[in-house]
Amino acid sequence: MSEHRDTMVRPWVRPHDWAEVVLGVLAALSPLVVATDMATAWTLVVLGVLIAVDGLVSLAMPGMVYGEGIQIVLGALLFIAPWVMGYSAMTGASWTSWVIGVLTVIAGAAAFPVASTAHNRMAGSH
């Protein structure tokens, strides 16, 4: 069990954060395969890139708890984007936003306690 906890403190190894990176990349690249207009494409690209970048930052700094909170907010924004940005009638783009948004929130919420533990362990080692 101690080996598992040590893994969660090391950078670049947490599966939750890798999932966030993959989800962000999928959202950012989705306008290549789903029908979008310019505003929809930019919404998916910008939110996808932000999700991926936040995932990479969390991978590099595993004790950064607020990064997981940001991830949850970004996932929620992606989820509501079809209604807010007016593309709920675009089935492919909407479902992409909804599914990736929910999965991003789940990944961020699952990573939150892990990041908190890593933060506490790193803070205790100073």
PDB file of C-alpha atoms in Angstrom:
ATOM      1  CA  MET A   1       0.000   0.000   0.000  1.00  0.00           C
ATOM      2  CA  SER A   2       2.879   2.363   0.762  1.00  0.00           C
ATOM      3  CA  GLU A   3       4.205   1.830  -2.766  1.00  0.00           C
ATOM      4  CA  HIS A   4       0.816   2.877  -4.200  1.00  0.00           C
ATOM      5  CA  ARG A   5       0.827   6.072  -2.112  1.00  0.00           C
ATOM      6  CA  ASP A   6       4.374   6.881  -3.227  1.00  0.00           C
ATOM      7  CA  THR A   7       3.273   6.515  -6.839  1.00  0.00           C
ATOM      8  CA  MET A   8       0.511   9.068  -6.303  1.00  0.00           C
ATOM      9  CA  VAL A   9       3.075  11.655  -5.121  1.00  0.00           C
ATOM     10  CA  ARG A  10       5.443  11.174  -8.060  1.00  0.00           C
ATOM     11  CA  PRO A  11       4.868  13.337 -11.129  1.00  0.00           C
ATOM     12  CA  TRP A  12       3.626  11.922 -14.452  1.00  0.00           C
ATOM     13  CA  VAL A  13       2.110   8.687 -13.113  1.00  0.00           C
ATOM     14  CA  ARG A  14      -1.435   9.390 -11.929  1.00  0.00           C
ATOM     15  CA  PRO A  15      -4.066   7.768 -14.161  1.00  0.00           C
ATOM     16  CA  HIS A  16      -6.753  10.345 -13.255  1.00  0.00           C
ATOM     17  CA  ASP A  17      -4.633  13.135 -14.667  1.00  0.00           C
ATOM     18  CA  TRP A  18      -3.743  11.166 -17.790  1.00  0.00           C
ATOM     19  CA  ALA A  19      -7.486  10.622 -18.329  1.00  0.00           C
ATOM     20  CA  GLU A  20      -7.990  14.393 -18.101  1.00  0.00           C
ATOM     21  CA  VAL A  21      -5.294  14.968 -20.729  1.00  0.00           C
ATOM     22  CA  VAL A  22      -6.854  12.410 -23.089  1.00  0.00           C
ATOM     23  CA  LEU A  23     -10.358  13.824 -22.575  1.00  0.00           C
ATOM     24  CA  GLY A  24      -9.114  17.341 -23.285  1.00  0.00           C
ATOM     25  CA  VAL A  25      -7.351  16.242 -26.465  1.00  0.00           C
ATOM     26  CA  LEU A  26     -10.482  14.391 -27.621  1.00  0.00           C
ATOM     27  CA  ALA A  27     -12.630  17.482 -27.047  1.00  0.00           C
ATOM     28  CA  ALA A  28     -10.121  19.729 -28.827  1.00  0.00           C
ATOM     29  CA  LEU A  29      -9.891  17.429 -31.846  1.00  0.00           C
ATOM     30  CA  SER A  30     -13.610  16.605 -32.008  1.00  0.00           C
ATOM     31  CA  PRO A  31     -14.446  19.395 -34.512  1.00  0.00           C
ATOM     32  CA  LEU A  32     -12.475  17.359 -37.039  1.00  0.00           C
ATOM     33  CA  VAL A  33     -15.048  14.547 -36.875  1.00  0.00           C
ATOM     34  CA  VAL A  34     -18.349  16.134 -35.770  1.00  0.00           C
ATOM     35  CA  ALA A  35     -20.360  18.808 -37.540  1.00  0.00           C
ATOM     36  CA  THR A  36     -19.795  22.238 -36.010  1.00  0.00           C
ATOM     37  CA  ASP A  37     -19.987  25.896 -36.836  1.00  0.00           C
ATOM     38  CA  MET A  38     -17.155  28.297 -36.030  1.00  0.00           C
ATOM     39  CA  ALA A  39     -18.342  29.186 -32.501  1.00  0.00           C
ATOM     40  CA  THR A  40     -18.940  25.532 -31.611  1.00  0.00           C
ATOM     41  CA  ALA A  41     -15.565  24.474 -32.939  1.00  0.00           C
ATOM     42  CA  TRP A  42     -13.787  27.189 -30.964  1.00  0.00           C
ATOM     43  CA  THR A  43     -15.719  26.286 -27.813  1.00  0.00           C
ATOM     44  CA  LEU A  44     -14.683  22.634 -28.083  1.00  0.00           C
ATOM     45  CA  VAL A  45     -11.079  23.485 -28.967  1.00  0.00           C
ATOM     46  CA  VAL A  46     -10.584  26.083 -26.228  1.00  0.00           C
ATOM     47  CA  LEU A  47     -12.220  24.059 -23.454  1.00  0.00           C
ATOM     48  CA  GLY A  48     -10.480  20.888 -24.649  1.00  0.00           C
ATOM     49  CA  VAL A  49      -7.068  22.562 -24.622  1.00  0.00           C
ATOM     50  CA  LEU A  50      -7.715  24.025 -21.156  1.00  0.00           C
ATOM     51  CA  ILE A  51      -8.725  20.582 -19.852  1.00  0.00           C
ATOM     52  CA  ALA A  52      -5.634  18.949 -21.378  1.00  0.00           C
ATOM     53  CA  VAL A  53      -3.263  21.666 -20.115  1.00  0.00           C
ATOM     54  CA  ASP A  54      -4.714  21.486 -16.604  1.00  0.00           C
ATOM     55  CA  GLY A  55      -4.284  17.706 -16.704  1.00  0.00           C
ATOM     56  CA  LEU A  56      -0.641  18.125 -17.732  1.00  0.00           C
ATOM     57  CA  VAL A  57      -0.033  20.647 -14.958  1.00  0.00           C
ATOM     58  CA  SER A  58      -1.615  18.233 -12.456  1.00  0.00           C
ATOM     59  CA  LEU A  59       0.632  15.457 -13.770  1.00  0.00           C
ATOM     60  CA  ALA A  60       3.715  17.617 -13.332  1.00  0.00           C
ATOM     61  CA  MET A  61       2.692  18.854  -9.867  1.00  0.00           C
ATOM     62  CA  PRO A  62       0.729  16.037  -8.191  1.00  0.00           C
ATOM     63  CA  GLY A  63       0.136  17.961  -4.957  1.00  0.00           C
ATOM     64  CA  MET A  64      -1.673  20.852  -6.633  1.00  0.00           C
ATOM     65  CA  VAL A  65      -5.163  20.342  -5.207  1.00  0.00           C
ATOM     66  CA  TYR A  66      -6.789  23.396  -6.800  1.00  0.00           C
ATOM     67  CA  GLY A  67      -5.947  21.989 -10.256  1.00  0.00           C
ATOM     68  CA  GLU A  68      -8.535  19.267  -9.704  1.00  0.00           C
ATOM     69  CA  GLY A  69     -11.101  21.911  -8.745  1.00  0.00           C
ATOM     70  CA  ILE A  70     -10.316  23.751 -11.964  1.00  0.00           C
ATOM     71  CA  GLN A  71     -10.769  20.476 -13.840  1.00  0.00           C
ATOM     72  CA  ILE A  72     -14.230  19.987 -12.331  1.00  0.00           C
ATOM     73  CA  VAL A  73     -15.234  23.531 -13.325  1.00  0.00           C
ATOM     74  CA  LEU A  74     -13.917  23.040 -16.874  1.00  0.00           C
ATOM     75  CA  GLY A  75     -15.860  19.778 -17.183  1.00  0.00           C
ATOM     76  CA  ALA A  76     -19.025  21.503 -15.979  1.00  0.00           C
ATOM     77  CA  LEU A  77     -18.479  24.333 -18.473  1.00  0.00           C
ATOM     78  CA  LEU A  78     -18.059  21.830 -21.290  1.00  0.00           C
ATOM     79  CA  PHE A  79     -21.241  20.064 -20.193  1.00  0.00           C
ATOM     80  CA  ILE A  80     -23.367  23.237 -20.259  1.00  0.00           C
ATOM     81  CA  ALA A  81     -21.691  24.676 -23.372  1.00  0.00           C
ATOM     82  CA  PRO A  82     -24.247  23.284 -25.876  1.00  0.00           C
ATOM     83  CA  TRP A  83     -27.020  25.279 -24.199  1.00  0.00           C
ATOM     84  CA  VAL A  84     -24.987  28.375 -23.381  1.00  0.00           C
ATOM     85  CA  MET A  85     -23.274  28.579 -26.765  1.00  0.00           C
ATOM     86  CA  GLY A  86     -26.401  27.530 -28.681  1.00  0.00           C
ATOM     87  CA  TYR A  87     -25.279  24.305 -30.324  1.00  0.00           C
ATOM     88  CA  SER A  88     -27.603  21.841 -28.593  1.00  0.00           C
ATOM     89  CA  ALA A  89     -29.195  21.052 -31.981  1.00  0.00           C
ATOM     90  CA  MET A  90     -25.822  19.794 -33.305  1.00  0.00           C
ATOM     91  CA  THR A  91     -26.113  16.214 -32.116  1.00  0.00           C
ATOM     92  CA  GLY A  92     -22.472  15.146 -32.488  1.00  0.00           C
ATOM     93  CA  ALA A  93     -21.003  18.273 -30.931  1.00  0.00           C
ATOM     94  CA  SER A  94     -23.575  18.281 -28.115  1.00  0.00           C
ATOM     95  CA  TRP A  95     -23.032  14.661 -27.166  1.00  0.00           C
ATOM     96  CA  THR A  96     -19.285  15.184 -27.328  1.00  0.00           C
ATOM     97  CA  SER A  97     -19.611  18.090 -24.876  1.00  0.00           C
ATOM     98  CA  TRP A  98     -21.954  16.229 -22.563  1.00  0.00           C
ATOM     99  CA  VAL A  99     -20.000  12.967 -22.413  1.00  0.00           C
ATOM    100  CA  ILE A 100     -16.536  14.499 -22.176  1.00  0.00           C
ATOM    101  CA  GLY A 101     -17.822  17.107 -19.717  1.00  0.00           C
ATOM    102  CA  VAL A 102     -19.241  14.463 -17.374  1.00  0.00           C
ATOM    103  CA  LEU A 103     -16.145  12.268 -17.667  1.00  0.00           C
ATOM    104  CA  THR A 104     -13.930  15.278 -16.920  1.00  0.00           C
ATOM    105  CA  VAL A 105     -15.926  16.106 -13.802  1.00  0.00           C
ATOM    106  CA  ILE A 106     -15.698  12.464 -12.685  1.00  0.00           C
ATOM    107  CA  ALA A 107     -11.932  12.332 -13.322  1.00  0.00           C
ATOM    108  CA  GLY A 108     -11.393  15.616 -11.471  1.00  0.00           C
ATOM    109  CA  ALA A 109     -13.529  14.504  -8.531  1.00  0.00           C
ATOM    110  CA  ALA A 110     -11.749  11.135  -8.373  1.00  0.00           C
ATOM    111  CA  ALA A 111      -8.349  12.841  -8.483  1.00  0.00           C
ATOM    112  CA  PHE A 112      -9.224  15.390  -5.801  1.00  0.00           C
ATOM    113  CA  PRO A 113      -8.594  13.128  -2.758  1.00  0.00           C
ATOM    114  CA  VAL A 114      -5.464  11.728  -4.401  1.00  0.00           C
ATOM    115  CA  ALA A 115      -4.105  15.239  -4.993  1.00  0.00           C
ATOM    116  CA  SER A 116      -5.019  16.210  -1.443  1.00  0.00           C
ATOM    117  CA  THR A 117      -3.119  13.212  -0.063  1.00  0.00           C
ATOM    118  CA  ALA A 118      -0.129  14.024  -2.268  1.00  0.00           C
ATOM    119  CA  HIS A 119      -0.245  17.640  -1.114  1.00  0.00           C
ATOM    120  CA  ASN A 120      -0.327  16.618   2.543  1.00  0.00           C
ATOM    121  CA  ARG A 121       2.507  14.123   2.113  1.00  0.00           C
ATOM    122  CA  MET A 122       4.671  16.659   0.270  1.00  0.00           C
ATOM    123  CA  ALA A 123       3.874  19.378   2.821  1.00  0.00           C
ATOM    124  CA  GLY A 124       4.809  17.018   5.642  1.00  0.00           C
ATOM    125  CA  SER A 125       8.174  16.253   4.061  1.00  0.00           C
ATOM    126  CA  HIS A 126       9.400  19.871   4.249  1.00  0.00           C
TER     127      HIS A 126
END
